[in-house]
Coordinates of C-alpha atoms and ligand atoms in Angstrom, one line a residue:
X241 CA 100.8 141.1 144.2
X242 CA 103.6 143.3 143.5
X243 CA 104.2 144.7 140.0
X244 CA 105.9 146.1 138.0
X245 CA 107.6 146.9 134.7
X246 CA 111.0 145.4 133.9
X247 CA 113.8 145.3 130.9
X248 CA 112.3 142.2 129.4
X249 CA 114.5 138.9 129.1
X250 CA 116.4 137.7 126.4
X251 CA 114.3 136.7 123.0
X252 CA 115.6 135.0 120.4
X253 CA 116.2 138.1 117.8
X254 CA 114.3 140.4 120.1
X255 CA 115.9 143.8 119.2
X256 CA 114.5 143.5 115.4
X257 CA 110.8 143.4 117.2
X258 CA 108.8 146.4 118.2
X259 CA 107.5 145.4 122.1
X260 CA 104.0 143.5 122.2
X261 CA 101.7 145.8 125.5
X262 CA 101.0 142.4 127.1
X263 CA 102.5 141.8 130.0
X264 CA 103.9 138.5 131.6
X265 CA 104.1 137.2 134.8
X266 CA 107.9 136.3 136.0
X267 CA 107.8 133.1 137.8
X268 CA 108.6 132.5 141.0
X269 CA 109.4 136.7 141.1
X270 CA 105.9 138.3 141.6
X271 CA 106.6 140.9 139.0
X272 CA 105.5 141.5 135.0
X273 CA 107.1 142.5 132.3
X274 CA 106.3 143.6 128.9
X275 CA 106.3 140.8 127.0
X276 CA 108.4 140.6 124.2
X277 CA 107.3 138.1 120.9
X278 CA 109.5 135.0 120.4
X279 CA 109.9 135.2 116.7
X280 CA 111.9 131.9 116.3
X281 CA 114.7 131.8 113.1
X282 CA 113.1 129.1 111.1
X283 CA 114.9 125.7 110.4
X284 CA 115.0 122.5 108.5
X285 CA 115.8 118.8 109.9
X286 CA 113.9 115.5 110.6
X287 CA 111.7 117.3 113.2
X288 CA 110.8 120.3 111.3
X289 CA 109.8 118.4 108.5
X290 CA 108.0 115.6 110.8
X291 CA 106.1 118.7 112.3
X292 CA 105.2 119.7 108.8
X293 CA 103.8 116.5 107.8
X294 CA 101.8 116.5 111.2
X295 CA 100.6 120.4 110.4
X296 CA 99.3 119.5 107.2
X297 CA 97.7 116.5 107.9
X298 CA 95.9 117.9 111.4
X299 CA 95.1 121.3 108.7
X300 CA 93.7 118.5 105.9
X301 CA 91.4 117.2 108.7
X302 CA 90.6 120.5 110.3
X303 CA 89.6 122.2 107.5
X304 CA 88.2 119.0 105.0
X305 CA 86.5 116.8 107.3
X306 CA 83.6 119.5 107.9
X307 CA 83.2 119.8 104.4
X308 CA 83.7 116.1 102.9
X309 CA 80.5 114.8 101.8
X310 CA 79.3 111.5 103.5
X311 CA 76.1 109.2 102.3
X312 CA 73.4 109.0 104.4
X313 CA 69.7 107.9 104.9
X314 CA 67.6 110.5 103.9
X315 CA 66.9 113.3 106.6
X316 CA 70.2 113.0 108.3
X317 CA 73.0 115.7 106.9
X318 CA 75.2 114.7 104.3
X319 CA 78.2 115.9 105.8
X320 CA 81.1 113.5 107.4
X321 CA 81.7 115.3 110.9
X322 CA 79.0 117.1 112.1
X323 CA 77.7 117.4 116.0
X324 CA 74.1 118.9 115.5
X325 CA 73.1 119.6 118.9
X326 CA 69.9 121.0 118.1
X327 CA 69.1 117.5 116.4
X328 CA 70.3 116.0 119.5
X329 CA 72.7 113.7 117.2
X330 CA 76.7 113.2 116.1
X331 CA 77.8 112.4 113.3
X332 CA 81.1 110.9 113.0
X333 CA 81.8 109.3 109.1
X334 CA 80.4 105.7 109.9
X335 CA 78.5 106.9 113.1
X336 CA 75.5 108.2 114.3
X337 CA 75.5 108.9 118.1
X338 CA 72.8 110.4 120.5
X339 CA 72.4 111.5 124.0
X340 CA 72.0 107.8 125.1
X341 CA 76.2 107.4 123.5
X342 CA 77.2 109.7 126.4
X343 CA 79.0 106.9 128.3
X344 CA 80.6 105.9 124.5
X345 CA 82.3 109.5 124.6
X346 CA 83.5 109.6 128.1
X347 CA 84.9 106.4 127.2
X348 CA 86.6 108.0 124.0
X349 CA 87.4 111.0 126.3
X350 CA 88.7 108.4 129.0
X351 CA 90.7 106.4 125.6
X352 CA 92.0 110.0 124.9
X353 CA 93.9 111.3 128.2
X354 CA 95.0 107.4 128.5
X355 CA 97.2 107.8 125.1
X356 CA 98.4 111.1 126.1
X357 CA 99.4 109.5 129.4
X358 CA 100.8 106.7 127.6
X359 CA 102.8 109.1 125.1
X360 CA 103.8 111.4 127.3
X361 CA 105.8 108.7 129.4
X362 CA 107.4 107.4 126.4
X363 CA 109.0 111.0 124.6
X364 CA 107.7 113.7 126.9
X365 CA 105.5 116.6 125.1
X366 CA 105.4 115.7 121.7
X367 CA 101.6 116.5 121.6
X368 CA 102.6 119.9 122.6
X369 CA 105.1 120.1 120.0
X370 CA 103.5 118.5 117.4
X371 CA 99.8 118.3 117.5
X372 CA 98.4 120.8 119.6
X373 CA 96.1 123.2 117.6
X374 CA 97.8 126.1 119.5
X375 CA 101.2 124.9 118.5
X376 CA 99.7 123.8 114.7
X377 CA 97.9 127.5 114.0
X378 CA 100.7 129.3 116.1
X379 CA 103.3 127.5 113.6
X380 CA 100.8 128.4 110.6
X381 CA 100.9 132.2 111.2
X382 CA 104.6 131.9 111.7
X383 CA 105.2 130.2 108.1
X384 CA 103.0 132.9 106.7
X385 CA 104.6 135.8 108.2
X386 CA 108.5 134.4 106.8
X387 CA 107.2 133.8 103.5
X388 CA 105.1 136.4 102.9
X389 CA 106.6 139.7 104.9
X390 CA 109.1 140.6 102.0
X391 CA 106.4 140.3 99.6
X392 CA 103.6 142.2 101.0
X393 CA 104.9 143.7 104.4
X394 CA 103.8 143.9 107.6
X395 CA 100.1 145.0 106.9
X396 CA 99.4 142.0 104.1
X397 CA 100.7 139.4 107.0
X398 CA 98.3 140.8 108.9
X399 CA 95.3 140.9 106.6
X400 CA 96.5 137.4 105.6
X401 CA 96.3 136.0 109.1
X402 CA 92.9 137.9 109.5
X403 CA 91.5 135.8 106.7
X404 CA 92.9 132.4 107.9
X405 CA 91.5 133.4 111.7
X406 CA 88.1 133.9 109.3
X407 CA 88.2 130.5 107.4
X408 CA 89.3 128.7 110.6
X409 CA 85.7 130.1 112.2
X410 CA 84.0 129.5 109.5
X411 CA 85.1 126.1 109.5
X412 CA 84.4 125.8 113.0
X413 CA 80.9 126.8 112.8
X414 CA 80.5 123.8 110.2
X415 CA 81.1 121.3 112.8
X416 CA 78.6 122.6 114.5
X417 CA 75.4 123.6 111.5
X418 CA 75.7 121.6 107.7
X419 CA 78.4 124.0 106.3
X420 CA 75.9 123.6 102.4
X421 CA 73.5 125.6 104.4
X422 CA 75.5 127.5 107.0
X423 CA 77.4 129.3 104.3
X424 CA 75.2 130.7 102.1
X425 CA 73.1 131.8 104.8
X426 CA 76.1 133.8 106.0
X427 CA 77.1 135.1 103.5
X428 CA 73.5 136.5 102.0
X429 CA 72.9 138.0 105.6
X430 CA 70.4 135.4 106.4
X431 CA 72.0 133.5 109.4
X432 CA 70.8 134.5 113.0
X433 CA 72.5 137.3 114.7
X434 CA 74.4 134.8 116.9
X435 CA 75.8 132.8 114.1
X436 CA 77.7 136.2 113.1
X437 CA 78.1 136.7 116.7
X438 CA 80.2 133.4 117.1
X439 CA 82.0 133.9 113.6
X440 CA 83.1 137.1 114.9
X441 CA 84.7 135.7 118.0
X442 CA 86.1 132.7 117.0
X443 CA 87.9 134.8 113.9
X444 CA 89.3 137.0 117.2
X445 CA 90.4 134.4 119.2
X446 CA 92.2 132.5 116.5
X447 CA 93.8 135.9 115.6
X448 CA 94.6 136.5 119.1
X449 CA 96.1 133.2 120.5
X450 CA 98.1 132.5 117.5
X451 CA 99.6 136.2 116.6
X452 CA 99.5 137.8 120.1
X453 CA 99.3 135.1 122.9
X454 CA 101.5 132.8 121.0
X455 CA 103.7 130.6 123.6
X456 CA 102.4 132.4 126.3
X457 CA 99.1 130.0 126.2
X458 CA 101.7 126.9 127.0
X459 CA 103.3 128.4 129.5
X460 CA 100.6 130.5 131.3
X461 CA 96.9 129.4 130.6
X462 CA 97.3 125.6 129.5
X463 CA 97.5 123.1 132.7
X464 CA 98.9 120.3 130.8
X465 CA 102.4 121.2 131.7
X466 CA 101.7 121.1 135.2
X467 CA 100.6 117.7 135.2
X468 CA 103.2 116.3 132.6
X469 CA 105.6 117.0 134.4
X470 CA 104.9 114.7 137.0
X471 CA 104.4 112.2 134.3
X472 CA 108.5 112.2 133.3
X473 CA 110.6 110.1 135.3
X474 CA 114.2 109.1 134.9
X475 CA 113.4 107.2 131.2
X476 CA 111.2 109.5 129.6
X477 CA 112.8 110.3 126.4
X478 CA 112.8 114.5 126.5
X479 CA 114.7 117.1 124.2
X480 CA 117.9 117.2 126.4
X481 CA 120.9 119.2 125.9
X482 CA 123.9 116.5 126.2
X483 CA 125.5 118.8 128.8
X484 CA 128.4 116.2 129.6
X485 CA 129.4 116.4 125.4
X486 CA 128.6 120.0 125.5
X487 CA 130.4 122.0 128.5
X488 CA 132.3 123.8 128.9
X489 CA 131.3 125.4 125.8
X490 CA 132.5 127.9 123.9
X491 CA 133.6 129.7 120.7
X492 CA 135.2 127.2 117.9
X493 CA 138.5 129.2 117.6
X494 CA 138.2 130.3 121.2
X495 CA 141.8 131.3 122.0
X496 CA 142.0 130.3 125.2
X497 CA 140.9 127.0 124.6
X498 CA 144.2 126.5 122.1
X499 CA 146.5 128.1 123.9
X500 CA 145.5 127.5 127.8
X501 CA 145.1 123.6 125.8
X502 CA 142.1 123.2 128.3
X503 CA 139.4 120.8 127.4
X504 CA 136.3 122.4 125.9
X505 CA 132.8 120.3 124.8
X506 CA 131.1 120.6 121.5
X507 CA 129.0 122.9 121.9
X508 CA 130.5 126.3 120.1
X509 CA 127.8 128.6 121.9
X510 CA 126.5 129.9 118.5
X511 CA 122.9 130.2 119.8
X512 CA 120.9 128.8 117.1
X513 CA 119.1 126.3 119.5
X514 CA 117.9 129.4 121.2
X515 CA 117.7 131.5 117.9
X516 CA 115.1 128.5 116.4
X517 CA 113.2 128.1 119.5
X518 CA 109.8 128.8 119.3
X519 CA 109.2 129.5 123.1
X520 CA 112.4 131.8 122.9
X521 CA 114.2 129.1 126.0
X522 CA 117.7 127.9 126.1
X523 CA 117.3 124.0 126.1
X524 CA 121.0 124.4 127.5
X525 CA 119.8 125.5 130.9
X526 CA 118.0 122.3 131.3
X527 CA 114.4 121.0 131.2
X528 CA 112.3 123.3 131.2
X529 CA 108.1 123.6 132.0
X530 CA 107.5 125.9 128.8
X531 CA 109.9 123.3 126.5
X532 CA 107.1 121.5 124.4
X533 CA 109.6 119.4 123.2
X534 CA 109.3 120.0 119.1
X535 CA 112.9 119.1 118.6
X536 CA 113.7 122.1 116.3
X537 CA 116.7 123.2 118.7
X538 CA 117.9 119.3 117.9
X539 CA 117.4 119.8 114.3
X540 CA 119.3 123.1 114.3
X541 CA 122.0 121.9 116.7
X542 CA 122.7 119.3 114.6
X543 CA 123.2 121.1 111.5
X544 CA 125.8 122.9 113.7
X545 CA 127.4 119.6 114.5
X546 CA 127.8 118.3 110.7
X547 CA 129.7 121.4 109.9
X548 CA 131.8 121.3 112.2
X549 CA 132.1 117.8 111.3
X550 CA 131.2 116.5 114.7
X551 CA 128.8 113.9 116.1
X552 CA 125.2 114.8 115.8
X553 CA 122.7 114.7 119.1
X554 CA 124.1 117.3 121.0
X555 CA 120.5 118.2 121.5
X556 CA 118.3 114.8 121.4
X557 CA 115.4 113.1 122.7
X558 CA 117.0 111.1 125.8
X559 CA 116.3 110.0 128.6
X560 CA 118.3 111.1 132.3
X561 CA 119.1 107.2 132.7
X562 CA 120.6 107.4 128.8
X563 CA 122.5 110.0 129.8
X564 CA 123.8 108.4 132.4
X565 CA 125.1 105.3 131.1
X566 CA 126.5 107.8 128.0
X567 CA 128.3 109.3 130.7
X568 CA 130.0 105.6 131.9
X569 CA 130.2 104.8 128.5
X570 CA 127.9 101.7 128.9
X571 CA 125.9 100.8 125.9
X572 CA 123.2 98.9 126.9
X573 CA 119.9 100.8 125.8
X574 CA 117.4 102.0 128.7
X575 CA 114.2 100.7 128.9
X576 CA 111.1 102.3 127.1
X577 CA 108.4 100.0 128.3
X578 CA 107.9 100.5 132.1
X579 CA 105.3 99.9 134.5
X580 CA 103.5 102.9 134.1
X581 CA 104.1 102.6 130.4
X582 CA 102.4 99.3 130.8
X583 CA 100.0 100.5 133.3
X584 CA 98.3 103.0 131.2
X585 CA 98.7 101.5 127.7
X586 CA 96.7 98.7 129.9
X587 CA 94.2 100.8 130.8
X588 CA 93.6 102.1 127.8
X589 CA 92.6 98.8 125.7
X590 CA 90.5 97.8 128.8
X591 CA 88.6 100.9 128.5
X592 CA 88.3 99.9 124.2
X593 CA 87.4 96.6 125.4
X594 CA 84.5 97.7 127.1
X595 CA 83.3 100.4 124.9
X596 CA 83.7 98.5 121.6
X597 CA 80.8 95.9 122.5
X598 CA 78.5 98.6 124.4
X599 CA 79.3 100.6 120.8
X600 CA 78.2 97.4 119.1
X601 CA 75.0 96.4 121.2
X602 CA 73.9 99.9 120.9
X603 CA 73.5 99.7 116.8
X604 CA 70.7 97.4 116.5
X605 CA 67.5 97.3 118.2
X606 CA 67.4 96.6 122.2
X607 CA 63.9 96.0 123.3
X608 CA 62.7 95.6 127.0
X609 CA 59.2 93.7 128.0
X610 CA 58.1 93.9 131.3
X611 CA 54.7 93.2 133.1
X612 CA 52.8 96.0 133.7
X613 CA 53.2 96.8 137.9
X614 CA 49.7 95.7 138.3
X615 CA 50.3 92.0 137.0
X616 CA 47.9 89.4 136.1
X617 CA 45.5 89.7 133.9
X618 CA 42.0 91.8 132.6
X619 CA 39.0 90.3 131.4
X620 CA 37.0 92.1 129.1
X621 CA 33.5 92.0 128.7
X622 CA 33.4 90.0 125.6
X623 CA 35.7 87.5 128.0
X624 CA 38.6 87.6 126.4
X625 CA 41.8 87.8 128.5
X626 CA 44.7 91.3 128.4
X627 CA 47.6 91.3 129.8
X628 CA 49.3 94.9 130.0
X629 CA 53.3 95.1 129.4
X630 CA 56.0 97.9 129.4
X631 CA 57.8 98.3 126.6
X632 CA 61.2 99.6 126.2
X633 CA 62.7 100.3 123.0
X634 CA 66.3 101.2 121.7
X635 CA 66.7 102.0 118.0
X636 CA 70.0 102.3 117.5
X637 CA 69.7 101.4 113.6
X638 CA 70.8 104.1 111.4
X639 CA 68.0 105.4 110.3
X640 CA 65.6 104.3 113.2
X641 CA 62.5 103.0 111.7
X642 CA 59.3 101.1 112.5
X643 CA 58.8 97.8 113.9
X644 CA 56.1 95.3 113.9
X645 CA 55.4 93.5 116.4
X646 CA 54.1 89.4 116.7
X647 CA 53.8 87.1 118.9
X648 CA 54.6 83.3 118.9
X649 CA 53.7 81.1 121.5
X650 CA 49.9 82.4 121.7
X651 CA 47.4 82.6 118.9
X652 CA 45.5 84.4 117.8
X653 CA 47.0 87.1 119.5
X654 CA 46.2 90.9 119.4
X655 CA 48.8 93.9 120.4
X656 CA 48.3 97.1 120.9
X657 CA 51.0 99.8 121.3
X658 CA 50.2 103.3 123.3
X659 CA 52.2 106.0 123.9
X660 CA 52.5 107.0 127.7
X661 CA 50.1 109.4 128.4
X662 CA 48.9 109.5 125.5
X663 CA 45.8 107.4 124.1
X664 CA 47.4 107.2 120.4
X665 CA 46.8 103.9 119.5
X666 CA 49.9 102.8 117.1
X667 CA 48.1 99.1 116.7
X668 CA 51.1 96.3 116.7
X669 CA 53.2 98.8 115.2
X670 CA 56.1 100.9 117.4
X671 CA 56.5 104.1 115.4
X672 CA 60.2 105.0 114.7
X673 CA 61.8 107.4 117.8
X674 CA 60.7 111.0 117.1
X675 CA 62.7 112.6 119.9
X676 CA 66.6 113.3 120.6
X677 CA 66.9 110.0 122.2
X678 CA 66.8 106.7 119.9
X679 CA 65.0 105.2 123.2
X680 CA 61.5 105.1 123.8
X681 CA 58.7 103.3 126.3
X682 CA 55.6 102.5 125.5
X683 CA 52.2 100.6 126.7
X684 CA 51.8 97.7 124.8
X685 CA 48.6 95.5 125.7
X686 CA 48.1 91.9 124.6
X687 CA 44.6 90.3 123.8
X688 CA 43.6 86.9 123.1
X689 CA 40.0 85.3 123.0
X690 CA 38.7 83.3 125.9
X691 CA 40.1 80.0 126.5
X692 CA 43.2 80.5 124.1
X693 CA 45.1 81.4 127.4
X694 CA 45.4 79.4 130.6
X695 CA 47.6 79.5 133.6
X696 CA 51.3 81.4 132.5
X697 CA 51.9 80.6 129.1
X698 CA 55.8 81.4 127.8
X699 CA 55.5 83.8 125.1
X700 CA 58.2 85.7 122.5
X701 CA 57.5 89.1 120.9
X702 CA 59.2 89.4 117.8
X703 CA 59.9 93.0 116.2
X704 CA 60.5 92.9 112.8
X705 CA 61.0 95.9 110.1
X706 CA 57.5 97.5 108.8
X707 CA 59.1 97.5 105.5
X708 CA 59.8 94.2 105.8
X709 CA 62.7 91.4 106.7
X710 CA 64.4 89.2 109.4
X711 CA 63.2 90.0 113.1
X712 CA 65.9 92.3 114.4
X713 CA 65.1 92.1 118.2
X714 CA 62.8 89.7 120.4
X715 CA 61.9 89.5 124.1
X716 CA 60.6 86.6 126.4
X717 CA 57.8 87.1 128.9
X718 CA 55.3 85.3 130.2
X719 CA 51.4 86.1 129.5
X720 CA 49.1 85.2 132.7
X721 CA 45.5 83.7 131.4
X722 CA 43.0 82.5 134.2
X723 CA 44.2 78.7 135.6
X724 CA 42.1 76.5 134.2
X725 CA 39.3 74.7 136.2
X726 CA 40.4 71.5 137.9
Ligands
SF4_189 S1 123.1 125.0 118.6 FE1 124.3 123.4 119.5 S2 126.4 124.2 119.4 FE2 125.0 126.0 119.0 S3 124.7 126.9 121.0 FE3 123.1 125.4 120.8 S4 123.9 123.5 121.7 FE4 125.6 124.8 121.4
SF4_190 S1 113.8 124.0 123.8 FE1 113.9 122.8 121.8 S2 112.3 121.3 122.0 FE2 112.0 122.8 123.6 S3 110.5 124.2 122.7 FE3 112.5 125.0 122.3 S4 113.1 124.2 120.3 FE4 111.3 123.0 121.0

């Protein structure tokens, strides 16, 4: 590939910046050039302040939910988000999942891409512009910078943003490790060498993606432009610059607009929408791959608009087919819900549909009895009759415990639990799962006396709580005794 270095483009305020040394790829040109940090004007209006509300509230979470503290059964971490890998379990507030909830999260997961689908057909990018952590932290570092600079200069931003980059790793590694012991082991020197190894890079990449990389993560690394973009048809509402209003656009006391008396659109060409613009792009050239559709050129245009005492949405979220009939001054209102709308909002409640109940099945106790391969029955030197069963159980009660098991149908009855390949002898008791899974199997064999049995007799197992309580599970089977003598 050819490369080289170039002047670099047009930034909004670029000559008051010293250059950044990265270097960015021209589309479509082959070439690089030293890439020059949008530092976007700041702004007010209805978006700015809807992305503030979203900031703080995706911040609140971020940065409380590690840290909230959550009842729970003794032995399990009293934290309400934690995903303790080494204990093989999540916990999510109200839930305790396990390797055996893997289909659960790619069902979330599945939930997940289906509402950004769903959104994205609606208004475009507003997860970019509104909810992505890049966008949130990138936004973060921004608000610092403005309204701390003038106070503490260049080199307190910097240590500032160094000590959010920290507290954001920190807080990451308590997702991951119960932050009540994580942190004090950091901090007295005590944690392993790769706990310090991860804080270390995680402080670096937040200082790096939000202070260096910036916009350049949306428009070069992340893929989720790519694939929006064949997401937008002709009614997806995007941030569109009203070009029919706007052009041919020009100065407000543009001479040669009064005196050639030539028609001239609203838009005065003062560049705020570019100066605000937080990937440093004209929203006037049209859509655009790197626009992620935040609305702040909207907000700013419109404070353009009021003084000038014209209409506001020069700059709005429309869609190509509102445009349109704008243009032919028709005022019926385009359609929002379309088939694909409809198609993946669909998809997505049948994918809750089937999760919800597998979620639901999955909390209590699931238990599986079948005949051992060999069938029939054993009889034992003292003549009474065994019959040998697999046993299957799922504990998805939170905290697993023991069960008891009886047996109706058949009395008396003995049962005998074994661990495979083991000879531990648990008598009618199934111990409480001891591994990463909540699922277990087991040998369970069944005695009675001679002559209690005869022919296939219907059984039900019952397992009930050892401390006590309402059977929470049973299973059917049939026990096999000798056929009685005609
Ligand atoms: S802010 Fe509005 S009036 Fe100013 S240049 Fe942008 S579109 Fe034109
Ligand atoms: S063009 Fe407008 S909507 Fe798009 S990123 Fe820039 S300010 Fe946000």
């Amino acid at each position: 590939m050819e490369t080289a270095t170039q002047k670099p483009p047009p930034a909004n305020e670029a000559p008051r910046h010293r250059r950044s040394r990265i270097h960015e790829a021209m589309p479509g040109t082959g070439t690089h050039v030293v890439r020059r940090p949008v530092k976007p004007r700041p702004t007010t209006g209805r978006w700015r302040t809807t992305k503030n509300m979203a900031m703080l509230v995706i911040l609140a979470l971020f940065f409380i939910l590690p840290h909230l503290p959550w009842p729970r059964p003794d032995g399990q971490p009293q934290q309400a988000l934690l995903f303790d890998f080494a204990g093989g379990h999540a916990y999510v507030l109200w839930f305790r999942l396990g390797y055996e909830d893997l289909l659960l999260l790619m069902g979330l997961l599945l939930v997940s891409a289906m509402g950004l689908f769903f959104t994205n057909t609606l208004v475009g990018r507003v997860w970019c512009g509104f909810a992505c952590p890049q966008t949130v932290w990138t936004d973060l570092f921004r608000k610092i910078d403005h309204a701390l600079a003038p106070r503490v200069g260049r080199g307190g931003v910097r240590l500032f943003w160094v000590g959010v980059s920290f507290l954001t790793a920190l807080t990451i590694l308590a997702y991951f490790a119960p932050a009540s012991t994580l942190w004090p082991a950091i901090f007295s020197g005590e944690a392993a060498a790769f706990v310090y190894a991860f804080l270390i890079a995680f402080t670096l990449a937040t200082f790096f993606l939000a202070t260096l990389v910036q916009d350049m993560v949306c428009t070069h690394f992340c893929p989720w432009p790519r694939f929006q973009a064949v997401m937008v048809d002709r009614d997806t509402r995007i941030v569109t610059y009203q070009a029919w209003r706007g052009e041919p656009r020009g100065p407000v006391k543009r001479k040669a607009f009064a005196e050639t008396g030539a028609p001239k659109g609203d838009c005065v060409d003062c560049g705020l929408c570019v100066k605000v613009c937080p990937m440093g792009i004209d929203i006037r050239e049209g859509s655009q791959l790197a626009c992620i559709g935040c609305g702040l050129c909207a907000d700013a245009c419109d404070q353009v608009m009021d003084k000038l005492g014209l209409e506001e949405g020069l700059i709005k979220f429309s869609s190509d087919r509102e445009q349109e009939r704008a243009i032919a001054g028709t005022a019926a209102p385009a359609p929002r819900i379309r088939a694909r709308t409809f198609g993946y909002g669909a998809m997505m409640l049948l994918v809750v549909a089937i999760i919800v109940p597998v979620y639901l099945d999955r909390i209590g106790v699931i238990v599986n009895v079948v005949p051992d391969r060999t069938g029939g029955f054993v009889t034992l030197s003292d003549g009474s009759i065994r019959n040998v069963y697999q046993l299957g159980v799922q504990d998805g009660r939170s905290p697993p415990g023991p069960l008891r098991i009886t047996v109706d149908g058949l009395a008396p009855a003995e049962v005998l639990i074994l661990s495979p390949g083991a000879s531990t002898d648990h008598g009618n008791r199934v111990p409480a799962p001891s591994g990463r899974v909540n699922q277990e199997n087991f040998r369970m064999l069944v005695t009675v006396p001679a002559g209690v049995a005869q022919g296939r007799v219907p059984v039900t197992f019952r397992f009930t709580p050892e401390e006590g309580g309402a059977s929470v599970a049973e299973a059917r089977a049939t026990f096999v005794g000798p056929e009685p003598r005609q």
